[in-house]
Coordinates of C-alpha atoms and ligand atoms in Angstrom, one line a residue:
M14 CA 109.7 136.7 96.5
S15 CA 107.9 133.5 95.0
Q16 CA 109.5 130.8 92.8
L17 CA 107.7 128.2 90.8
M18 CA 108.9 124.7 91.2
I19 CA 107.6 121.0 92.3
G20 CA 106.5 119.5 95.4
N21 CA 110.1 117.9 95.2
Q22 CA 112.1 120.6 95.2
A23 CA 109.4 122.5 98.3
V24 CA 110.3 119.5 100.1
A25 CA 114.3 119.7 99.8
L26 CA 113.9 123.6 100.3
G27 CA 111.9 122.9 103.1
A28 CA 114.5 120.4 104.8
L29 CA 117.2 122.9 103.9
D30 CA 114.9 126.0 105.9
A31 CA 114.0 124.0 108.9
G32 CA 118.1 123.2 109.3
V33 CA 118.3 120.2 108.4
N34 CA 121.9 118.2 109.0
L35 CA 121.4 115.2 107.4
I36 CA 119.5 113.2 104.4
S37 CA 120.2 109.8 103.6
S38 CA 117.7 108.0 100.7
Y39 CA 117.5 105.7 98.0
P40 CA 116.1 106.6 94.9
G41 CA 112.3 106.0 93.8
T42 CA 110.0 107.4 91.7
P43 CA 108.1 109.9 92.8
S44 CA 110.4 111.0 95.4
T45 CA 114.4 111.1 94.1
E46 CA 114.5 115.3 93.1
I47 CA 113.9 115.7 96.9
T48 CA 117.5 114.2 97.5
E49 CA 119.1 115.2 94.4
F50 CA 117.7 118.6 95.0
A51 CA 119.0 119.1 98.8
A52 CA 122.2 117.5 97.4
K53 CA 123.4 121.1 95.9
D54 CA 123.8 122.2 99.0
T55 CA 127.1 121.3 99.9
T56 CA 127.1 122.5 103.2
R57 CA 125.0 119.2 105.0
H58 CA 125.6 115.9 104.5
I59 CA 123.5 114.5 102.3
E60 CA 124.0 110.3 101.0
W61 CA 122.5 108.3 98.7
A62 CA 122.2 104.7 100.7
P63 CA 121.9 101.6 99.8
N64 CA 118.2 100.8 100.2
E65 CA 115.7 102.0 102.2
K66 CA 116.3 100.3 105.4
V67 CA 119.8 101.7 105.6
A68 CA 118.7 105.1 104.8
A69 CA 116.3 105.4 107.5
E70 CA 118.9 104.0 109.7
V71 CA 121.5 106.5 108.8
A72 CA 119.0 109.6 109.5
V73 CA 117.4 107.2 112.8
G74 CA 121.6 107.1 113.8
A75 CA 121.9 111.3 113.3
S76 CA 118.4 112.1 115.2
I77 CA 119.2 110.2 118.0
G78 CA 122.7 111.9 117.9
G79 CA 120.4 114.9 118.0
A80 CA 120.6 116.4 114.2
K81 CA 118.0 116.6 112.4
A82 CA 117.5 114.2 110.0
M83 CA 115.7 113.2 106.9
C84 CA 115.1 109.9 104.8
C85 CA 112.6 110.3 101.7
M86 CA 111.4 107.1 99.8
K87 CA 108.8 105.9 97.4
H88 CA 106.0 104.1 99.4
V89 CA 107.8 100.6 98.1
G90 CA 110.8 101.6 99.9
M91 CA 108.8 102.0 103.4
N92 CA 108.6 98.2 103.1
V93 CA 112.4 97.7 103.3
A94 CA 112.5 100.6 106.1
A95 CA 109.9 99.5 108.1
D96 CA 111.5 97.4 110.3
P97 CA 113.9 100.1 112.1
V98 CA 110.9 102.7 111.0
F99 CA 108.7 100.9 113.9
T100 CA 111.3 100.9 116.7
A101 CA 112.1 104.6 116.4
A102 CA 108.6 105.3 116.9
Y103 CA 109.4 104.1 120.5
T104 CA 113.0 105.5 121.0
G105 CA 111.5 109.2 120.0
V106 CA 114.3 111.4 118.8
R107 CA 117.0 113.8 120.3
G108 CA 117.5 116.5 117.1
A109 CA 114.0 115.8 115.0
L110 CA 113.8 112.9 111.9
V111 CA 111.0 113.1 108.8
I112 CA 110.9 110.3 106.7
V113 CA 109.3 111.6 103.2
V114 CA 107.2 108.9 101.5
A115 CA 105.3 109.6 98.5
D116 CA 102.9 106.8 97.1
D117 CA 101.7 106.4 93.4
P118 CA 97.8 106.4 92.6
G119 CA 97.6 105.1 89.6
M120 CA 101.1 103.7 89.3
H121 CA 103.0 105.5 87.3
S122 CA 106.4 104.0 88.1
S123 CA 105.5 101.1 90.7
Q124 CA 104.6 97.7 91.0
N125 CA 101.7 98.4 93.1
E126 CA 99.3 100.6 94.7
Q127 CA 99.7 100.2 98.9
D128 CA 98.6 103.6 100.4
S129 CA 101.6 104.4 103.1
R130 CA 98.7 106.1 105.7
Y131 CA 98.5 102.2 107.1
Y132 CA 102.4 102.6 107.9
A133 CA 101.5 106.0 110.0
I134 CA 99.0 104.3 111.5
S135 CA 100.6 100.6 112.4
S136 CA 104.3 102.5 113.4
H137 CA 101.6 105.6 115.7
I138 CA 103.8 108.0 114.1
P139 CA 102.3 111.0 112.5
M140 CA 101.4 111.9 108.7
L141 CA 101.2 115.1 107.4
E142 CA 100.2 115.3 103.4
P143 CA 100.6 118.4 101.5
S144 CA 98.4 119.6 98.5
D145 CA 100.7 121.9 96.8
S146 CA 104.3 122.9 96.5
Q147 CA 103.8 125.6 99.4
E148 CA 102.7 123.1 101.4
C149 CA 105.2 120.4 100.1
Y150 CA 107.9 123.5 101.8
D151 CA 105.6 124.5 105.1
Y152 CA 104.9 121.2 106.4
C153 CA 108.2 119.8 105.6
R154 CA 109.5 122.3 108.5
L155 CA 106.5 121.7 110.2
A156 CA 107.4 118.2 110.4
F157 CA 110.7 118.6 112.1
K158 CA 109.0 120.9 115.0
I159 CA 106.4 118.5 115.4
S160 CA 109.5 115.5 115.6
H161 CA 111.3 117.4 118.0
E162 CA 108.9 119.1 120.2
Y163 CA 106.8 115.6 119.7
D164 CA 109.6 113.2 120.0
T165 CA 108.5 111.1 117.6
P166 CA 109.7 110.6 113.5
V167 CA 107.6 112.4 111.5
F168 CA 105.9 111.0 108.0
L169 CA 105.6 113.9 105.1
R170 CA 103.6 111.6 103.0
L171 CA 104.0 112.8 99.3
T172 CA 101.8 111.4 95.9
T173 CA 103.2 111.5 92.4
R174 CA 100.8 114.7 91.3
I175 CA 101.7 116.5 94.5
A176 CA 105.7 115.5 93.8
H177 CA 106.0 116.4 90.1
S178 CA 103.1 119.4 89.9
Q179 CA 104.3 122.9 90.2
S180 CA 102.9 125.9 92.1
L181 CA 104.3 128.8 93.9
V182 CA 106.6 128.8 96.9
E183 CA 107.5 131.4 98.8
R184 CA 109.9 130.5 101.3
R185 CA 110.5 131.9 105.1
D186 CA 113.6 132.8 106.9
A187 CA 115.9 129.8 108.0
D188 CA 115.8 128.4 111.6
S189 CA 119.5 127.4 112.5
T190 CA 121.4 123.7 111.7
D191 CA 122.7 123.7 115.6
L192 CA 122.8 120.0 116.8
V193 CA 121.3 119.4 120.5
P194 CA 124.0 118.0 121.9
Y195 CA 124.1 114.4 122.6
K196 CA 123.7 112.8 125.6
K197 CA 123.6 108.9 126.8
E198 CA 120.0 108.0 127.3
T199 CA 120.4 103.7 127.2
A200 CA 116.8 103.0 128.6
K201 CA 115.2 105.9 125.8
Y202 CA 117.1 104.4 122.5
T203 CA 117.9 100.4 123.3
M204 CA 114.7 99.0 122.3
M205 CA 114.9 95.8 124.4
P206 CA 111.5 94.7 126.5
A207 CA 112.3 96.1 129.7
F208 CA 113.2 99.4 128.1
A209 CA 110.7 98.7 125.3
R210 CA 107.3 98.8 127.9
P211 CA 107.4 102.0 129.0
R212 CA 108.6 103.7 125.2
H213 CA 105.4 102.2 124.1
D214 CA 103.0 103.6 127.1
F215 CA 105.0 106.9 125.4
V216 CA 103.8 106.5 122.1
I217 CA 100.3 105.6 122.8
K218 CA 99.8 108.9 125.2
R219 CA 101.8 111.0 122.4
M220 CA 99.3 110.2 119.9
A221 CA 96.7 110.7 122.3
R222 CA 98.1 114.5 122.6
L223 CA 98.7 114.6 119.3
G224 CA 95.1 113.5 118.0
A225 CA 93.8 116.1 120.9
D226 CA 96.1 119.2 119.3
C227 CA 95.5 118.8 115.4
N228 CA 92.3 119.7 116.4
T229 CA 92.9 123.2 117.3
S230 CA 96.5 123.3 115.8
G231 CA 95.7 125.0 112.6
I232 CA 97.3 121.9 110.4
N233 CA 93.7 120.6 109.7
Q234 CA 91.3 123.3 108.2
M235 CA 88.0 123.9 107.4
I236 CA 86.2 126.0 105.0
K237 CA 82.6 126.8 104.8
G238 CA 80.6 126.5 101.6
T239 CA 76.6 126.2 101.4
G240 CA 76.3 123.7 104.1
K241 CA 75.1 121.6 101.8
L242 CA 77.6 119.3 101.2
G243 CA 80.8 118.3 102.8
I244 CA 83.8 117.2 101.9
I245 CA 86.7 115.4 103.8
C246 CA 89.6 115.0 101.7
S247 CA 93.9 115.8 101.3
G248 CA 96.5 116.1 98.8
A249 CA 96.1 116.7 95.5
V250 CA 92.0 115.3 96.4
F251 CA 91.3 118.8 97.7
R252 CA 92.6 120.7 94.8
Y253 CA 90.6 118.0 92.7
A254 CA 87.0 118.9 95.1
K255 CA 87.8 121.8 95.4
E256 CA 87.6 122.7 91.6
A257 CA 84.7 120.1 91.1
M258 CA 82.6 121.3 93.2
P259 CA 83.1 124.8 94.7
E260 CA 80.4 125.6 96.8
A261 CA 80.7 122.7 98.8
S262 CA 82.4 122.9 102.6
F263 CA 85.6 121.0 102.9
L264 CA 87.1 119.6 106.1
K265 CA 91.0 120.1 104.2
L266 CA 93.4 117.3 105.9
G267 CA 96.8 118.5 106.5
M268 CA 97.3 115.9 109.1
C269 CA 96.5 112.9 108.3
H270 CA 97.3 110.5 111.2
P271 CA 96.0 111.2 113.7
L272 CA 93.2 112.3 111.9
P273 CA 91.1 115.4 114.2
D274 CA 88.2 113.8 115.8
E275 CA 86.3 116.6 117.6
L276 CA 86.8 118.8 114.1
I277 CA 85.5 116.0 111.8
K278 CA 82.3 115.8 114.4
S279 CA 81.5 119.3 114.4
F280 CA 82.1 119.5 110.2
A281 CA 79.5 116.1 109.9
A282 CA 77.3 118.2 112.2
S283 CA 77.5 121.6 110.1
V284 CA 76.9 119.6 106.4
E285 CA 73.8 117.6 105.3
E286 CA 75.2 115.2 103.5
L287 CA 79.0 114.3 104.2
I288 CA 81.5 112.6 101.2
I289 CA 84.8 111.5 101.8
A290 CA 86.9 111.3 99.0
E291 CA 90.7 110.0 99.1
E292 CA 92.7 108.1 96.7
L293 CA 93.6 104.6 97.2
E294 CA 92.4 102.9 100.6
P295 CA 89.5 104.1 102.4
I296 CA 91.1 104.8 105.5
V297 CA 89.5 108.6 106.7
E298 CA 85.8 106.7 105.5
N299 CA 86.8 103.4 107.8
H300 CA 87.3 106.3 110.8
V301 CA 85.0 108.7 110.0
R302 CA 82.5 105.9 110.3
A303 CA 84.1 104.4 113.8
L304 CA 83.3 107.4 114.9
G305 CA 79.2 106.8 114.2
I306 CA 78.9 108.9 111.6
A307 CA 77.2 108.0 108.1
C308 CA 78.9 109.2 104.9
K309 CA 79.9 108.1 101.2
G310 CA 83.1 107.2 100.1
K311 CA 84.5 104.0 98.4
D312 CA 80.2 103.4 97.6
I313 CA 80.8 106.2 94.8
F314 CA 84.6 106.6 94.6
T315 CA 87.1 104.1 93.4
L316 CA 89.9 102.3 95.3
Q317 CA 92.3 102.1 92.3
G318 CA 94.0 104.9 90.3
E319 CA 94.4 108.6 90.4
Y320 CA 91.7 110.3 91.1
S321 CA 90.7 113.8 89.0
T322 CA 88.4 116.8 89.1
N323 CA 86.1 115.4 86.9
M324 CA 86.2 112.2 88.4
I325 CA 85.1 113.8 91.4
A326 CA 82.7 115.8 89.5
E327 CA 80.7 112.7 87.9
A328 CA 80.9 110.6 91.1
L329 CA 79.3 113.7 93.0
T330 CA 76.4 115.0 90.6
G331 CA 76.1 111.8 88.5
K332 CA 76.9 114.1 84.9
K333 CA 79.8 113.6 83.0
P334 CA 81.5 117.7 83.6
E335 CA 81.3 120.2 80.8
F336 CA 84.8 121.2 81.2
D337 CA 86.5 117.8 80.1
T338 CA 88.7 118.8 77.7
V339 CA 91.6 116.4 77.3
P340 CA 91.3 114.2 74.5
A341 CA 92.4 110.4 75.2
L342 CA 96.4 110.4 74.0
P343 CA 97.7 107.5 71.6
A344 CA 99.4 105.2 74.6
R345 CA 103.1 104.8 74.6
P346 CA 104.4 102.4 76.8
P347 CA 108.3 102.8 77.7
V348 CA 111.0 100.7 75.2
L349 CA 114.5 100.1 76.1
C350 CA 116.3 103.2 74.7
P351 CA 118.4 102.7 71.3
G352 CA 121.8 101.3 72.5
C353 CA 120.6 100.0 75.8
P354 CA 122.8 97.1 76.7
H355 CA 119.9 95.2 77.9
R356 CA 118.6 94.3 74.9
M357 CA 120.9 91.8 73.6
V358 CA 120.4 89.8 76.6
F359 CA 116.8 89.7 77.1
Y360 CA 117.6 88.2 73.4
T361 CA 119.8 86.1 74.0
L362 CA 117.7 84.9 76.8
S363 CA 114.1 84.5 74.9
R364 CA 115.9 82.8 71.8
M365 CA 117.4 80.0 74.8
G366 CA 113.8 79.7 76.0
L367 CA 114.8 80.0 79.2
T368 CA 112.8 80.8 82.2
V369 CA 113.7 84.0 84.1
M370 CA 112.9 85.5 87.0
G371 CA 112.6 89.4 86.3
D372 CA 114.0 92.2 88.9
I373 CA 112.9 96.3 89.0
G374 CA 114.8 98.2 86.6
C375 CA 115.2 99.4 83.4
Y376 CA 115.8 95.9 82.9
T377 CA 112.3 95.1 83.5
L378 CA 110.9 95.8 80.2
G379 CA 112.4 92.8 79.2
A380 CA 109.4 90.9 79.9
A381 CA 107.8 93.2 77.2
A382 CA 107.1 92.0 73.2
P383 CA 109.0 90.8 71.2
L384 CA 111.7 90.4 73.8
S385 CA 108.9 88.6 76.3
A386 CA 111.7 86.9 77.6
I387 CA 110.8 87.5 82.0
D388 CA 108.5 84.9 83.2
A389 CA 108.4 86.7 86.9
C390 CA 109.1 90.2 88.4
V391 CA 108.2 90.8 91.9
C392 CA 110.4 93.4 94.2
M393 CA 113.6 94.7 94.3
G394 CA 115.9 92.3 94.7
A395 CA 113.8 89.3 94.3
S396 CA 114.7 87.4 91.3
V397 CA 117.9 85.5 92.3
S398 CA 115.7 83.9 95.5
M399 CA 113.0 83.7 93.4
A400 CA 114.8 81.9 90.6
H401 CA 116.3 79.5 94.2
G402 CA 113.2 78.6 95.2
L403 CA 112.0 78.1 91.5
D404 CA 114.9 75.7 91.2
R405 CA 114.5 74.2 94.5
S406 CA 110.6 73.0 94.4
G407 CA 111.8 70.8 91.3
A408 CA 108.8 72.6 89.1
V409 CA 111.7 73.6 86.3
D410 CA 114.8 72.3 85.7
P411 CA 117.9 74.4 87.0
K412 CA 119.9 74.6 83.5
R413 CA 116.9 76.0 82.0
T414 CA 116.5 79.1 84.9
V415 CA 118.6 82.2 85.3
A416 CA 117.4 85.5 87.0
V417 CA 118.9 89.1 86.1
I418 CA 119.0 92.2 88.5
G419 CA 121.2 95.4 87.7
D420 CA 123.6 96.7 90.0
S421 CA 121.6 98.8 92.3
T422 CA 119.3 96.2 92.9
F423 CA 121.9 93.3 93.1
L424 CA 123.5 96.1 96.4
H425 CA 119.9 97.3 97.5
S426 CA 118.8 93.2 97.9
G427 CA 120.1 91.2 95.8
I428 CA 123.5 90.1 97.5
T429 CA 121.9 88.9 100.2
G430 CA 119.8 86.3 98.1
L431 CA 122.6 85.5 96.0
L432 CA 124.1 84.9 99.6
N433 CA 121.1 82.5 100.6
V434 CA 121.8 80.2 96.7
V435 CA 125.3 79.5 98.1
Y436 CA 124.3 78.7 101.7
N437 CA 121.7 75.9 100.9
K438 CA 124.1 74.5 98.3
G439 CA 121.2 76.1 94.9
N440 CA 123.0 76.1 91.6
S441 CA 121.2 79.5 90.2
T442 CA 122.7 81.3 87.3
L443 CA 122.2 85.3 88.7
M444 CA 123.2 87.6 85.3
I445 CA 123.8 91.3 87.2
L446 CA 123.3 93.5 84.2
D447 CA 125.9 96.6 84.9
N448 CA 124.8 99.1 83.4
S449 CA 127.3 101.4 85.5
I450 CA 124.2 103.9 87.0
T451 CA 120.6 103.5 88.9
G452 CA 118.9 103.8 85.3
M453 CA 115.1 103.6 86.2
T454 CA 114.9 106.4 88.3
G455 CA 117.3 108.5 86.1
H456 CA 120.5 107.7 86.5
Q457 CA 121.8 108.0 90.3
Q458 CA 125.1 107.4 91.6
N459 CA 125.5 103.8 93.7
P460 CA 128.1 102.4 95.9
A461 CA 129.4 100.6 92.3
T462 CA 129.6 103.6 90.1
G463 CA 132.6 105.2 92.2
K464 CA 130.3 108.4 92.8
D465 CA 128.4 109.9 95.4
V466 CA 125.4 111.9 95.2
R467 CA 127.2 115.1 93.7
G468 CA 129.1 113.0 91.3
D469 CA 133.0 113.6 93.6
E470 CA 134.7 110.2 93.7
A471 CA 133.7 107.4 95.9
P472 CA 134.8 103.9 96.7
A473 CA 133.5 101.8 94.1
V474 CA 132.6 98.1 95.3
D475 CA 133.8 95.2 92.5
L476 CA 131.5 93.2 91.9
E477 CA 133.6 90.3 91.1
Q478 CA 135.5 90.4 94.2
L479 CA 131.8 91.0 96.0
C480 CA 130.5 87.5 94.6
R481 CA 133.4 85.7 95.0
A482 CA 133.3 86.3 98.9
L483 CA 129.7 85.8 99.3
G484 CA 130.7 82.0 97.9
V485 CA 130.5 82.1 94.3
Q486 CA 132.7 80.4 92.3
D487 CA 131.6 80.2 88.8
V488 CA 131.7 84.4 88.1
A489 CA 132.6 85.0 84.6
V490 CA 132.6 89.0 82.7
V491 CA 131.3 89.8 79.4
D492 CA 130.4 92.6 77.7
P493 CA 126.5 91.8 76.1
F494 CA 127.0 93.8 72.8
N495 CA 129.1 90.2 71.7
A496 CA 125.9 88.6 71.2
K497 CA 128.1 85.2 70.8
E498 CA 130.2 85.1 73.7
L499 CA 127.2 86.3 75.8
K500 CA 125.0 82.9 74.4
E501 CA 128.7 80.8 74.7
C502 CA 128.9 82.3 79.1
I503 CA 124.7 81.7 79.7
T504 CA 125.4 78.2 78.2
R505 CA 128.5 77.1 80.4
A506 CA 126.6 78.8 83.8
I507 CA 123.2 77.7 83.2
N508 CA 125.0 73.8 82.8
N509 CA 127.9 74.5 85.8
P510 CA 126.4 72.2 88.7
C511 CA 127.1 75.3 90.8
P512 CA 126.5 78.6 91.9
S513 CA 127.0 81.1 88.8
V514 CA 127.8 84.8 88.3
I515 CA 127.5 86.4 85.1
I516 CA 127.7 90.0 85.2
A517 CA 126.5 91.3 81.9
R518 CA 128.9 94.6 81.5
H519 CA 128.3 97.9 79.3
P520 CA 127.4 101.3 80.2
C521 CA 124.0 102.7 80.1
A522 CA 123.6 104.6 76.5
L523 CA 122.6 107.7 77.9
I524 CA 125.8 108.2 79.9
V525 CA 128.0 107.2 77.2
K526 CA 129.6 110.4 76.1
A527 CA 131.3 109.4 72.9
K528 CA 129.4 110.4 69.8
T529 CA 128.2 107.8 67.5
T530 CA 127.4 107.1 63.8
P531 CA 123.9 105.7 63.0
L532 CA 123.3 102.5 61.0
K533 CA 121.4 102.1 58.3
V534 CA 119.8 99.6 56.0
T535 CA 121.5 98.4 52.5
D536 CA 119.9 96.2 50.1
A537 CA 120.7 92.7 51.4
C538 CA 118.3 93.0 53.9
I539 CA 115.7 90.3 52.8
G540 CA 113.0 91.3 55.1
C541 CA 113.5 88.6 57.7
R542 CA 112.1 90.4 60.3
R543 CA 114.9 89.1 62.7
C544 CA 116.7 92.5 63.5
M545 CA 112.8 93.3 64.5
G546 CA 113.4 90.6 67.4
I547 CA 115.2 93.5 69.4
A548 CA 112.5 95.7 70.1
C549 CA 115.1 98.5 69.2
P550 CA 112.7 102.0 68.7
A551 CA 115.5 103.6 66.0
L552 CA 113.9 100.1 63.8
R553 CA 111.0 100.2 61.7
F554 CA 109.8 97.6 58.8
E555 CA 108.6 99.3 56.2
N556 CA 107.7 97.9 52.9
G557 CA 109.2 94.7 53.6
K558 CA 112.6 95.9 54.6
A559 CA 114.1 97.0 57.7
I560 CA 114.7 100.7 58.2
V561 CA 117.0 102.9 60.4
D562 CA 115.8 105.9 62.2
G563 CA 119.1 107.8 62.4
S564 CA 117.4 110.4 64.8
L565 CA 116.9 107.9 67.0
C566 CA 120.4 105.0 66.0
V567 CA 123.3 105.2 68.0
G568 CA 125.4 103.0 66.7
C569 CA 125.5 100.2 69.1
G570 CA 125.9 97.7 66.4
Q571 CA 123.5 95.0 68.3
C572 CA 120.6 94.8 65.5
A573 CA 124.0 94.3 63.1
S574 CA 125.1 91.6 64.8
I575 CA 122.4 89.1 64.6
C576 CA 121.2 90.1 61.0
P577 CA 121.6 86.8 58.7
K578 CA 122.9 89.0 55.9
G579 CA 125.1 91.7 57.1
A580 CA 122.8 94.1 55.7
I581 CA 122.9 96.8 58.4
V582 CA 126.2 98.5 58.2
K583 CA 127.8 101.8 59.1
Q584 CA 126.2 105.2 57.3
Ligands
LIG5 C1 111.8 98.5 97.4 C2 112.3 99.8 96.0 N1 112.9 101.2 95.9 C3 113.1 102.2 95.4 C4 112.4 101.8 93.8 C5 112.7 102.4 92.6 N2 113.8 101.7 91.9 C6 112.9 101.1 90.6 S1 114.2 100.5 90.0 C7 115.6 100.7 90.7 C8 116.9 100.5 90.7 C9 117.7 100.7 88.9 O1 118.8 100.2 88.7 P1 119.6 99.5 88.2 O2 119.5 98.3 89.3 O3 120.8 100.1 88.5 O4 119.1 98.8 87.1 P2 119.0 100.0 85.9 O5 117.5 100.7 85.8 O6 119.9 100.9 85.8 O7 118.5 99.5 84.5 C10 115.0 102.0 91.7 C11 115.6 102.8 92.5 C12 112.0 100.5 94.1 N3 111.1 100.4 92.8 N4 111.2 99.4 94.6

């Protein structure tokens, strides 16, 4: 029986039905739900790793052991995992290894729009790309098969639209979870120059074999149209293009690396005009041109954002499509939730006029007005290293600079930055905003929360002791709801001529289970608007006075603590 499900659930079921033994991942939108869905099956080993490099290494180890292993991440996670993955291309696998990478064209929840297909090309790893949930399921199973048969890791590339939209999935009989018995093969799995050179040779021959086989394996499909217009595409773009130009011929690529040269040549010869429609980079287009085939691609399509049926129809016909129906919706910029403990930190930093190196998490929203507290934010873990660089460059006064990072992000890649500050005699101040969860990606556990991927008890790292062990002598813990103490703590730390860590600890508003009473504004309000400066969605200003929206307010009292007239009180 078919079931309606999102692509991520289909990938999880595909892995389980392929007989996966182990999944190790780090959360990242739009890939997170794969591991969460899979973890519902308690018969397999499934875990959250502290970062993508560790996740990939765990999966590589398992696959060398003879297991079917998988790891999942968002596109920027591949930057972190790249080191083990590139060399795992050389070692190959004993069992199987599937690496799911979810790209985010349009940056729905990412800091850039990188195209993971380049990773497949440069690491010499084959990459499959599904175009709906059924293919997410089928291709995931196929990826395990290809991995074992060709002795290679295999990428499964998703995009946000495929990961998060729903279509029907029919499951098939499951494969066994039996392990391939382990065998010591030092020269295959120990990559030092003398052993790696023959493996590089193997990799090149393996890719040539895959490149030849993908012309006939059925993963890439030719769909005949009138023969006038031919479109080469994959993933979500195939669905848009098929709807926009139903008469066209299609070469639908299920494998986006390596590309099927013979199929491309015969497809090109069968149509009058060849179009390459692909989101992000002109990868297929460049390949087709290198084959000496004329085509149109990025000369009519953009490098940026998500494509759509209408956008493709307009680019190919020059006319605005009649079936354009979706009205422009009002913008809804993301905001920190009511009761979010990060709010007071940014209000305080902003009022103190400090230079703030930010990091990736819910707390990146501290950059938005009216908090406007963050000066820069680049990637996970960068805040503390950037603050050190800024301090050491002499460009700013270290006494006026702090770095902020979340608990999950600190454990992901902030630890080494802090170690660097200590080692190189810096005196940065790092604030770890410990809300006891990985909030941004939807509440995943991490090594500091005391729970594992299934919510079962796990050892919790002690952040204070960890920072002390790295050599930070000035470590303080403060509740950010206590505005006075928070400010005193920051003032002391930035004036301290040594590295300081402030752990601002208060649980995420969405995991606090206690019943709360909303606040209200009394007649004592003088309309000074100070409370509006904390950017709480539960507060608005009307007719010269602040108003609390009781349906949103969680009664955290952060606004009350800064009201000069004590006009915000419990109901
Ligand atoms: C390399 C990389 N992996 C994953 C992500 C997705 N991601 C964004 S923020 C974040 C963690 C946020 O958790 P935390 O640091 O605890 O802060 P919170 O959101 O709870 O405030 C993750 C996993 C990313 N942006 N980059």
